[in-house]
mmCIF file of C-alpha atoms and ligand atoms in Angstrom:
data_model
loop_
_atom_site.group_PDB
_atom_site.id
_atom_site.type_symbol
_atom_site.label_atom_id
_atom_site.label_comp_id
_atom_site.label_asym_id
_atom_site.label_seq_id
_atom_site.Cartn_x
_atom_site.Cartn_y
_atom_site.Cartn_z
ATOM 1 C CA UNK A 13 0.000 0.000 0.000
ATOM 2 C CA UNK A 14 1.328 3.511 -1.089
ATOM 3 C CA UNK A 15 1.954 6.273 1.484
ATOM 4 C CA UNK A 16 -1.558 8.073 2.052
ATOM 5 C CA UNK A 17 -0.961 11.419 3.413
ATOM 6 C CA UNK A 18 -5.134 11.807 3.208
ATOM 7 C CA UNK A 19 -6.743 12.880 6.392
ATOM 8 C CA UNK A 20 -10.386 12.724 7.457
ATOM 9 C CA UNK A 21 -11.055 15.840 9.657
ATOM 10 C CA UNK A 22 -14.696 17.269 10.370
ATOM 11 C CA UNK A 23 -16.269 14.256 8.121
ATOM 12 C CA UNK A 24 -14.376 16.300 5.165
ATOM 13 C CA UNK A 25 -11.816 14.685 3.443
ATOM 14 C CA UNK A 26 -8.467 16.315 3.119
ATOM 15 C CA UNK A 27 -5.977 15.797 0.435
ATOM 16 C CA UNK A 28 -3.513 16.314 3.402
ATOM 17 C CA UNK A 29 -3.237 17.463 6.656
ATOM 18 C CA UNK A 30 -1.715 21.116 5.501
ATOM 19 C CA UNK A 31 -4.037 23.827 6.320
ATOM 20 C CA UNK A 32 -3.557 27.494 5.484
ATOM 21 C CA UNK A 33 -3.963 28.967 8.625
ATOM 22 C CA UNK A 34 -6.174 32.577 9.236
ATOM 23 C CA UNK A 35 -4.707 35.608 8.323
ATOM 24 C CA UNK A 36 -2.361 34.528 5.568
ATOM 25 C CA UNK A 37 -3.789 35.813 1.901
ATOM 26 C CA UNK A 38 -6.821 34.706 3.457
ATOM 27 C CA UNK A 39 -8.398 38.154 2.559
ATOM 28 C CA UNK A 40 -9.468 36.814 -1.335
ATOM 29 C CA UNK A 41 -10.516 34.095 -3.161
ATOM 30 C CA UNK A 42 -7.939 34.224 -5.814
ATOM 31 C CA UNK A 43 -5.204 34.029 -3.175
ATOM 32 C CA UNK A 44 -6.486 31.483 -1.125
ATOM 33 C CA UNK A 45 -7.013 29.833 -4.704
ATOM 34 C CA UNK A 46 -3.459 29.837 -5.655
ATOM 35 C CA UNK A 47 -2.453 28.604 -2.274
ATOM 36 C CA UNK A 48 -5.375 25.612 -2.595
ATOM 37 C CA UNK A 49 -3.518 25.150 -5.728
ATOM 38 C CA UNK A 50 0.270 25.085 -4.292
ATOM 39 C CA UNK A 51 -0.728 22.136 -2.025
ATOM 40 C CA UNK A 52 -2.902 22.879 0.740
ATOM 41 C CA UNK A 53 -5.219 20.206 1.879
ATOM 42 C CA UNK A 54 -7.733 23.097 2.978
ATOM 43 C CA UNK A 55 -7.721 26.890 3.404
ATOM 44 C CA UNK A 56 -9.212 29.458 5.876
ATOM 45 C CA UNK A 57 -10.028 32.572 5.298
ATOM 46 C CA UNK A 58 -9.041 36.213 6.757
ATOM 47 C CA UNK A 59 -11.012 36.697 10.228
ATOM 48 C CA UNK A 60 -14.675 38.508 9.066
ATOM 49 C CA UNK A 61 -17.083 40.554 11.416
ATOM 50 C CA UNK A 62 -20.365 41.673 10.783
ATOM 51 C CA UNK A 63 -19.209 45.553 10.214
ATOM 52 C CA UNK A 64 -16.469 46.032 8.049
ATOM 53 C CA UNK A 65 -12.962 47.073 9.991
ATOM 54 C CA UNK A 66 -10.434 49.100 8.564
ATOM 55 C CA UNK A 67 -7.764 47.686 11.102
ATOM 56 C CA UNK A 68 -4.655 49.543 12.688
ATOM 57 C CA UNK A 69 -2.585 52.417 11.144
ATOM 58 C CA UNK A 70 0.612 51.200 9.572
ATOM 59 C CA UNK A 71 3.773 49.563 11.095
ATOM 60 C CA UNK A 72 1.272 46.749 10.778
ATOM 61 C CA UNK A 73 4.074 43.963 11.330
ATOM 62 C CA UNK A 74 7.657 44.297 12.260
ATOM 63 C CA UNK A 75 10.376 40.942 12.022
ATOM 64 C CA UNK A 76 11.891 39.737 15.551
ATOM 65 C CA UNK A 77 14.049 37.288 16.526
ATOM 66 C CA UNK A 78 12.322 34.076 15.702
ATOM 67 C CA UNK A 79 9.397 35.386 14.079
ATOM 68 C CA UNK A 80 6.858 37.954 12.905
ATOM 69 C CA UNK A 81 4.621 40.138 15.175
ATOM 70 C CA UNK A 82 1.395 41.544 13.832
ATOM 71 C CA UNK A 83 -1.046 44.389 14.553
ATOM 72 C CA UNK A 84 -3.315 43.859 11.732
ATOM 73 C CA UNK A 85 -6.182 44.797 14.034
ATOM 74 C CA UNK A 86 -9.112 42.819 12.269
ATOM 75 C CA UNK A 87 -8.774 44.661 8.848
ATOM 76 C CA UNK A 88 -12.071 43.266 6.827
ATOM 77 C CA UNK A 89 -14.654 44.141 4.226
ATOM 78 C CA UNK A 90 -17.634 42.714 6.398
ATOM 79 C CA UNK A 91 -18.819 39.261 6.351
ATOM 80 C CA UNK A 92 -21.685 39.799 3.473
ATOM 81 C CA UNK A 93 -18.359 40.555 1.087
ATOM 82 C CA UNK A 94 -17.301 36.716 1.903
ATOM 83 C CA UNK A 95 -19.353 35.259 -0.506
ATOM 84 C CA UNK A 96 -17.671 35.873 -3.580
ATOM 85 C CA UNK A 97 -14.684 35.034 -2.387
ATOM 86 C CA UNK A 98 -15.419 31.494 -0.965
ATOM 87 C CA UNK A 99 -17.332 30.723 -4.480
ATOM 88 C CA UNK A 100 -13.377 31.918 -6.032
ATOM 89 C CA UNK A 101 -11.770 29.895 -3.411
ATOM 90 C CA UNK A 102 -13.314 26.838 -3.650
ATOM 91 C CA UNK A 103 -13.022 26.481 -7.811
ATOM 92 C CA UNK A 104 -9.703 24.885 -6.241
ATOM 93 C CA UNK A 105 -11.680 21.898 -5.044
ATOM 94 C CA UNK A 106 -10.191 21.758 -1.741
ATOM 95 C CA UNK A 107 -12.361 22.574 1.495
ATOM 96 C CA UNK A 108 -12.813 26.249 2.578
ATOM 97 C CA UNK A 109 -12.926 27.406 6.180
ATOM 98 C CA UNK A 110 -14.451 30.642 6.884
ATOM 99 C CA UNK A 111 -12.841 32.291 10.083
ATOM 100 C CA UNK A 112 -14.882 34.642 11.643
ATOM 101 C CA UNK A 113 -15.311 37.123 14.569
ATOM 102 C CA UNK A 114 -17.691 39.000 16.858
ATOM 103 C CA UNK A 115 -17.931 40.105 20.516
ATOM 104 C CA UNK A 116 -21.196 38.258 21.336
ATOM 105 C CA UNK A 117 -22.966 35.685 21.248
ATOM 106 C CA UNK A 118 -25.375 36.721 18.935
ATOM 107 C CA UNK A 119 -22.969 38.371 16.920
ATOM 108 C CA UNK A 120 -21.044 35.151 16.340
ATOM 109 C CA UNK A 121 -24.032 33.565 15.221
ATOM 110 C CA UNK A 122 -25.094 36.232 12.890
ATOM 111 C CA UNK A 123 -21.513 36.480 11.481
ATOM 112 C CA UNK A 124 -21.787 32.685 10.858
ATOM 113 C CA UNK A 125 -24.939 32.469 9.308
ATOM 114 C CA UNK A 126 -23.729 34.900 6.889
ATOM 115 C CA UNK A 127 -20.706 32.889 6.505
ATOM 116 C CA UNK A 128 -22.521 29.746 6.408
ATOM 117 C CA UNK A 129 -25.324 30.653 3.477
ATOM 118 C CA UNK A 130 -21.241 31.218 1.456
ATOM 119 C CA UNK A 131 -21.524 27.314 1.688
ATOM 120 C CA UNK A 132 -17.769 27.008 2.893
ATOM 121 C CA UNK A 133 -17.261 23.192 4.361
ATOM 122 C CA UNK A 134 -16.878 24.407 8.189
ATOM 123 C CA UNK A 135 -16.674 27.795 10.312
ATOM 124 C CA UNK A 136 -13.402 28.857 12.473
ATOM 125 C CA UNK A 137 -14.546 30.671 15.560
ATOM 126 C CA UNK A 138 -11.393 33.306 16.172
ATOM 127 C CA UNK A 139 -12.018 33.947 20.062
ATOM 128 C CA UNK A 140 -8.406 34.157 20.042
ATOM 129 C CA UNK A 141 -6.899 37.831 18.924
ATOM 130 C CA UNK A 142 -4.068 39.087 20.811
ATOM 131 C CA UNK A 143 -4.583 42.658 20.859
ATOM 132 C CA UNK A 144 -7.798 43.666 19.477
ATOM 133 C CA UNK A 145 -10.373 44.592 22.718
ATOM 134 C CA UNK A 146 -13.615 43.104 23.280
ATOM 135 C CA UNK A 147 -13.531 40.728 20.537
ATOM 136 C CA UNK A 148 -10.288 38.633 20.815
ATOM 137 C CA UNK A 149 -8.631 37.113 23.776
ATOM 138 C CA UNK A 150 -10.602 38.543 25.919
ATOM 139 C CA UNK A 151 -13.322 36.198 25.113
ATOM 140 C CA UNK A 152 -11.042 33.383 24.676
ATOM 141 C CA UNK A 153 -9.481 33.506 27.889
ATOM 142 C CA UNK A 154 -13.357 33.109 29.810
ATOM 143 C CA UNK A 155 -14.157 29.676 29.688
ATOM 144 C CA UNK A 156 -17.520 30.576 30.170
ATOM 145 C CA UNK A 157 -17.890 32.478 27.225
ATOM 146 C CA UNK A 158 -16.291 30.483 24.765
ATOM 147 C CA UNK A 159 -18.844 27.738 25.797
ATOM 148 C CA UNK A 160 -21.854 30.250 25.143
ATOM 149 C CA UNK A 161 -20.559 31.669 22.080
ATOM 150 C CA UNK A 162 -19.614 27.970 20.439
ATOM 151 C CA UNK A 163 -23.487 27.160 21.812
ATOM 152 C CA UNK A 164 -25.096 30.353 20.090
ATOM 153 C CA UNK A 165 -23.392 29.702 16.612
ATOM 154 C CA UNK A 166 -23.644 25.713 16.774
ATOM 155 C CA UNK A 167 -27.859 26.501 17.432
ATOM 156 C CA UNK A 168 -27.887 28.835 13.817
ATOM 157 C CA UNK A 169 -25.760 26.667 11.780
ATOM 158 C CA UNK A 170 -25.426 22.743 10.392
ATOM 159 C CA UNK A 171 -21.578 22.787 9.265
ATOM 160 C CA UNK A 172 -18.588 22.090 11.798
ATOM 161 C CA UNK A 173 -17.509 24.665 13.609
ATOM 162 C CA UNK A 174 -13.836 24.482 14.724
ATOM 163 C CA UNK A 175 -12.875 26.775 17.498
ATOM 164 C CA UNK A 176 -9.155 28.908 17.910
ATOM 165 C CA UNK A 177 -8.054 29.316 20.861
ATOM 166 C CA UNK A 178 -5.188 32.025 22.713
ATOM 167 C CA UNK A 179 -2.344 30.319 24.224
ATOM 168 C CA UNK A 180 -2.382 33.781 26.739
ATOM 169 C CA UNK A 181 -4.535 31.625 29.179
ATOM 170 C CA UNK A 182 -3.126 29.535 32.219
ATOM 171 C CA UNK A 183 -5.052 26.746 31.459
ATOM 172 C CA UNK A 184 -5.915 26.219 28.105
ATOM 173 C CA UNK A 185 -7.376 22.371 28.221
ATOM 174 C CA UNK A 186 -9.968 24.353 30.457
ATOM 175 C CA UNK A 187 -10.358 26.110 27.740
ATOM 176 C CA UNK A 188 -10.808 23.965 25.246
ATOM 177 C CA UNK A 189 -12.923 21.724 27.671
ATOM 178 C CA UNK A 190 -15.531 24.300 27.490
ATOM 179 C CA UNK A 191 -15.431 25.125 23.489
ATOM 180 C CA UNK A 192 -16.062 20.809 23.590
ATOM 181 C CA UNK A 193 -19.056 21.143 26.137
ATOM 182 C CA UNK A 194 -20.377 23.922 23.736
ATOM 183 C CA UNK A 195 -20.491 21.920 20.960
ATOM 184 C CA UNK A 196 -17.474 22.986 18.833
ATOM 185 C CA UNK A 197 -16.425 19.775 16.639
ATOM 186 C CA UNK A 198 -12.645 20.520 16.367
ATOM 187 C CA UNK A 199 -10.192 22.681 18.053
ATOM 188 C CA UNK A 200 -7.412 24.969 16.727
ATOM 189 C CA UNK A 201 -4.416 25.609 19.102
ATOM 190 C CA UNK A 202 -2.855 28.227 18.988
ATOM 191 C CA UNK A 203 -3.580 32.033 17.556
ATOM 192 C CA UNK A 204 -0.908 34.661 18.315
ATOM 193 C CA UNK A 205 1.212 35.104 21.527
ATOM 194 C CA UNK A 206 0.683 38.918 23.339
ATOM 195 C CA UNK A 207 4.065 40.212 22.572
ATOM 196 C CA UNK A 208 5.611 43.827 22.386
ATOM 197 C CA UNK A 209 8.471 45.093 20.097
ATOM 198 C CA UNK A 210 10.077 48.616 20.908
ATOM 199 C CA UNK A 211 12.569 50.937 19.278
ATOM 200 C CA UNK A 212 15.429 51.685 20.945
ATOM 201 C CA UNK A 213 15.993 55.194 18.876
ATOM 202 C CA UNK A 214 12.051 55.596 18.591
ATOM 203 C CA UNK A 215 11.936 55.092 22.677
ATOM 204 C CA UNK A 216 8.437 53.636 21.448
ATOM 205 C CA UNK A 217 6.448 50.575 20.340
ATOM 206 C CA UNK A 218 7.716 49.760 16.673
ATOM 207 C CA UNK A 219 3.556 48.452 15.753
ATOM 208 C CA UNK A 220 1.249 51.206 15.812
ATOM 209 C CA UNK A 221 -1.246 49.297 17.950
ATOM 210 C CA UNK A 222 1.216 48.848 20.895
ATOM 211 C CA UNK A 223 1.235 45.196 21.459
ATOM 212 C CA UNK A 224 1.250 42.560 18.893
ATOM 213 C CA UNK A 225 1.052 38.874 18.122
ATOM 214 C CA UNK A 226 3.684 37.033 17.242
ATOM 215 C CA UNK A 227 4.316 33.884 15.245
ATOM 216 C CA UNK A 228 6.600 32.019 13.957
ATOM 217 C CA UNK A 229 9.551 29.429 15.044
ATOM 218 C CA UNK A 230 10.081 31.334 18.851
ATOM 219 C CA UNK A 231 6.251 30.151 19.087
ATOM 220 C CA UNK A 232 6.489 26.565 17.780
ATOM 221 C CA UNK A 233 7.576 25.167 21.642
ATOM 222 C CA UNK A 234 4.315 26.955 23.302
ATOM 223 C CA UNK A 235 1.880 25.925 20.008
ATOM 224 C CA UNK A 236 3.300 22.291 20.728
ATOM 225 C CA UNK A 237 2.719 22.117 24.177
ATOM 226 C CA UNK A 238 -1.022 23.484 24.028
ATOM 227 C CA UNK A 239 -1.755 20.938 21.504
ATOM 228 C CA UNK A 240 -0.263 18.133 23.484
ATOM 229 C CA UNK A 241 -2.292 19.234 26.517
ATOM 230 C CA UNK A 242 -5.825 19.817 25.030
ATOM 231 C CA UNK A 243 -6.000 16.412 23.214
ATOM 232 C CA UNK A 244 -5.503 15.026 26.678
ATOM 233 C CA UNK A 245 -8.487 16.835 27.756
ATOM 234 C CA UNK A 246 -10.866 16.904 24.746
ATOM 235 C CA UNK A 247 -12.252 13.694 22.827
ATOM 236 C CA UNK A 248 -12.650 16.574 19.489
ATOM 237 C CA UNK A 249 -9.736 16.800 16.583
ATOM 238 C CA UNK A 250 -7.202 19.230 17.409
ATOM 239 C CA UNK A 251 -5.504 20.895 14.342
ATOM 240 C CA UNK A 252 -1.973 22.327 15.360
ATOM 241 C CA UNK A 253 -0.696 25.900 14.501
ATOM 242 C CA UNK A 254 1.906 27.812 15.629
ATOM 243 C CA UNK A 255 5.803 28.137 13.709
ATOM 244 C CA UNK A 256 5.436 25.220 11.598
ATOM 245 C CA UNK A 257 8.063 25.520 9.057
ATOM 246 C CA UNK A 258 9.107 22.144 7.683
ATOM 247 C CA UNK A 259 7.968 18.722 7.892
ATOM 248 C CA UNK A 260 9.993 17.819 10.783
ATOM 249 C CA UNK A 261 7.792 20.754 12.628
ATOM 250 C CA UNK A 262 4.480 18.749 11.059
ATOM 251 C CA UNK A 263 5.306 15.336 12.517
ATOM 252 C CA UNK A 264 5.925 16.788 15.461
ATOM 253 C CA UNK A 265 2.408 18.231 15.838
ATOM 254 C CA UNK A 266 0.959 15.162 14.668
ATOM 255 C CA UNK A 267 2.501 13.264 17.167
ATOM 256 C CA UNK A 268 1.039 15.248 20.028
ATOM 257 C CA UNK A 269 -2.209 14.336 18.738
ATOM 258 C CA UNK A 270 -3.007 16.888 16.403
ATOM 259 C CA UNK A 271 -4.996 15.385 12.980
ATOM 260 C CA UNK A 272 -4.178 18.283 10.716
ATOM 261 C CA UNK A 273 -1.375 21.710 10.786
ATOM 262 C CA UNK A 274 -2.089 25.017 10.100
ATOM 263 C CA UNK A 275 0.437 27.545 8.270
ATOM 264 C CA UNK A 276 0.954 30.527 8.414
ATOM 265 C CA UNK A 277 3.975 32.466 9.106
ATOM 266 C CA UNK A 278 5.952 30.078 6.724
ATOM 267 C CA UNK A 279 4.468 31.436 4.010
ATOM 268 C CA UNK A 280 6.505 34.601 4.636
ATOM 269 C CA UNK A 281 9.903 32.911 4.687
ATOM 270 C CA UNK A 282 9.256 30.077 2.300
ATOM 271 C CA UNK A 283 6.607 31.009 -0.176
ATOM 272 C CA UNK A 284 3.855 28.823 -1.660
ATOM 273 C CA UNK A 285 5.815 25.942 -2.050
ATOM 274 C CA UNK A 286 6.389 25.411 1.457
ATOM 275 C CA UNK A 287 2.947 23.094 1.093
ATOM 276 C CA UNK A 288 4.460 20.715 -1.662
ATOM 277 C CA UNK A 289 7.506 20.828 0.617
ATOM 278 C CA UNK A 290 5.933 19.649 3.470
ATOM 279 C CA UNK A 291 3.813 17.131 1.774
ATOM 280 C CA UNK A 292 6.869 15.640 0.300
ATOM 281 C CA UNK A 293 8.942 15.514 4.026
ATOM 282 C CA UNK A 294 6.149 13.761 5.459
ATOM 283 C CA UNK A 295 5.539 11.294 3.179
ATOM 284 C CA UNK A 296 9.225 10.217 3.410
ATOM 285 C CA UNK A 297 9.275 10.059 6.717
ATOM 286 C CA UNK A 298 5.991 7.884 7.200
ATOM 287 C CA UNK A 299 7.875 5.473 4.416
ATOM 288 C CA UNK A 300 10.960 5.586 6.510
ATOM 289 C CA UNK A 301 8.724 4.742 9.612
ATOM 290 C CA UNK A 302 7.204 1.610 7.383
ATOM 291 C CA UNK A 303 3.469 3.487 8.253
ATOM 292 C CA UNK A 304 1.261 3.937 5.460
ATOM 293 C CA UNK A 305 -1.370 6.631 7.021
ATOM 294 C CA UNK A 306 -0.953 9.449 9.383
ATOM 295 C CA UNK A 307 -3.265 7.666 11.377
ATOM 296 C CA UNK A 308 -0.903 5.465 12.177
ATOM 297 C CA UNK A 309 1.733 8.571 13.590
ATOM 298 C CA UNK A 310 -1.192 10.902 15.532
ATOM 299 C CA UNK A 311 -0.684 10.810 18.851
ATOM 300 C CA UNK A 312 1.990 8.599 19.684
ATOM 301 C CA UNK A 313 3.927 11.190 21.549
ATOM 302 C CA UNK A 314 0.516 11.400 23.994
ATOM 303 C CA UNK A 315 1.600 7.602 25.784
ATOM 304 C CA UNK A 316 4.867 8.840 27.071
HETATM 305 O O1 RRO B 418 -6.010 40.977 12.586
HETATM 306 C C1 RRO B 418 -5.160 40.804 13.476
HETATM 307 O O2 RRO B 418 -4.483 41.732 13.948
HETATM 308 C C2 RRO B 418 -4.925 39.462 14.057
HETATM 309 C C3 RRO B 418 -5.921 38.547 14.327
HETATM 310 BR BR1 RRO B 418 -7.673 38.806 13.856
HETATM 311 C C4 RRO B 418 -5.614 37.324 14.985
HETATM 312 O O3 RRO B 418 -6.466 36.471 15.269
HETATM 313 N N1 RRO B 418 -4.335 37.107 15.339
HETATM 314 C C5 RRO B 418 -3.366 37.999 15.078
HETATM 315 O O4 RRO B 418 -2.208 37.748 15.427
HETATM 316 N N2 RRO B 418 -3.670 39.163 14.428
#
């Protein structure tokens, strides 16, 4: 039997387990077309609101040591604009998550039945933003309310709903416990770490916003560990994200339980074919490893 790098995640089928994570050219369907067609196994989109958002003044992202840290600040057309550009997105034949935001209950659930009518194969909750008030973090780091929220928008809508969670929590299995009891069907771990880059000549922030999130390889330790934790809490898929760069970074991930990887930040460094790249790694390594699925590989970190 021939190496299957195939993945069944959400009752969808995926190619392969690489996912292009939120934020990335995730803003239109021609670019999360081209990356569908580099490789990806799925793609989600930008985060979308009900209002549009014109997002933070400019330095938007700055480069540090191990990473990238961002102050996009939600920057979006408004959810009714996603239409168009998950019909674009998914001529690639590959499934299309729509990530989207709010900072209620209600709103969640109207964002997502927006979303939803779009007919995009599942829904990423983002209760996970760093440094945008009132409808990041701050929602992600209440147990309580990530419960609610995943409960409002599972009530409106039929398709999976993953959830993303903050790793700026002390407990994020808690966390993820409650997006489970909610309803969500899958879990992402991890969005952006609270970070803060400043200017030694400036004397000032170097992002306009202040803080930031950052991403990247520095995060890739933290991502691991949150992954490796919640899929001892939760009986729901877990997709990793956080610094995954190379296949070695992807088997890692998989081995602490997660079924599929988001990327992201790689796509900065490597370009579009970081996917193909990846694909090919792992499937050499499962040869090496005489496995045939990655079924065979998730998880087998967790028994140690
Ligand atoms: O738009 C952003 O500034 C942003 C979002 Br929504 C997010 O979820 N994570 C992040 O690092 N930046």
């Amino acid at each position: 039997m021939a190496t299957d790098l195939a993945t069944e995640l959400l009752g969808l089928r995926l190619r392969n387990p690489l996912i292009l994570a939120a934020g990335i050219l995730g803003i239109s369907g021609h670019t999360l077309r081209r990356v569908a067609e580099s490789g990806a196994g799925a793609v989600v989109t930008k985060s979308y609101g009900v209002e549009p958002r014109v997002g933070y003044p400019n330095p938007t992202v700055v480069e540090v040591t191990g990473g990238l840290m961002n102050a996009m600040g939600l920057p979006n057309p408004g959810v009714a604009e996603l239409k168009e550009e998950i019909v674009e997105a998914k001529k690639a034949g590959v499934p299309v998550i729509a990530s989207i935001y709010g900072c209620s209950g209600a709103d969640y659930a109207e964002a997502a039945e927006i979303a939803s009518s779009a007919q995009p194969q599942a829904i990423e909750l983002n209760v996970s933003c760093p440094h945008v008030k009132e409808v990041g973090a701050q929602i992600g780091q209440d147990a309580d309310a990530v419960e609610s929220i995943t409960r409002s928008v599972k009530a409106k809508i039929r398709i999976p709903v993953i959830v993303k969670l903050t790793p700026n929590v002390t407990n994020i299995a808690e966390i993820a416990k409650s997006a489970q009891s909610g309803g969500a069907d899958a879990i992402t771990a991890i969005n952006t770490l609270k970070a803060l880059a400043i200017d030694p000549d400036m004397m000032r922030p170097i992002l306009a916003a202040g803080m930031g999130g950052l991403s990247g390889p520095a995060i890739k330790p933290v991502a691991l560990r949150c992954v490796y934790e919640i899929k001892k809490a939760v009986d729901i898929p877990v997709i990793g994200c956080g610094g995954i760069m190379n296949w070695r970074d992807a088997v890692e991930f998989i081995l602490a339980g997660a079924s599929g990887v988001q990327i992201g930040t790689a796509l900065m460094y490597k370009d579009l074919m970081v996917f193909k790249d990846i694909e090919e790694g792992l499937r050499d390594f499962l040869a090496r490893k005489g496995m045939n699925t990655l079924a065979e590989l998730c998880g087998l970190a967790l028994a140690a």
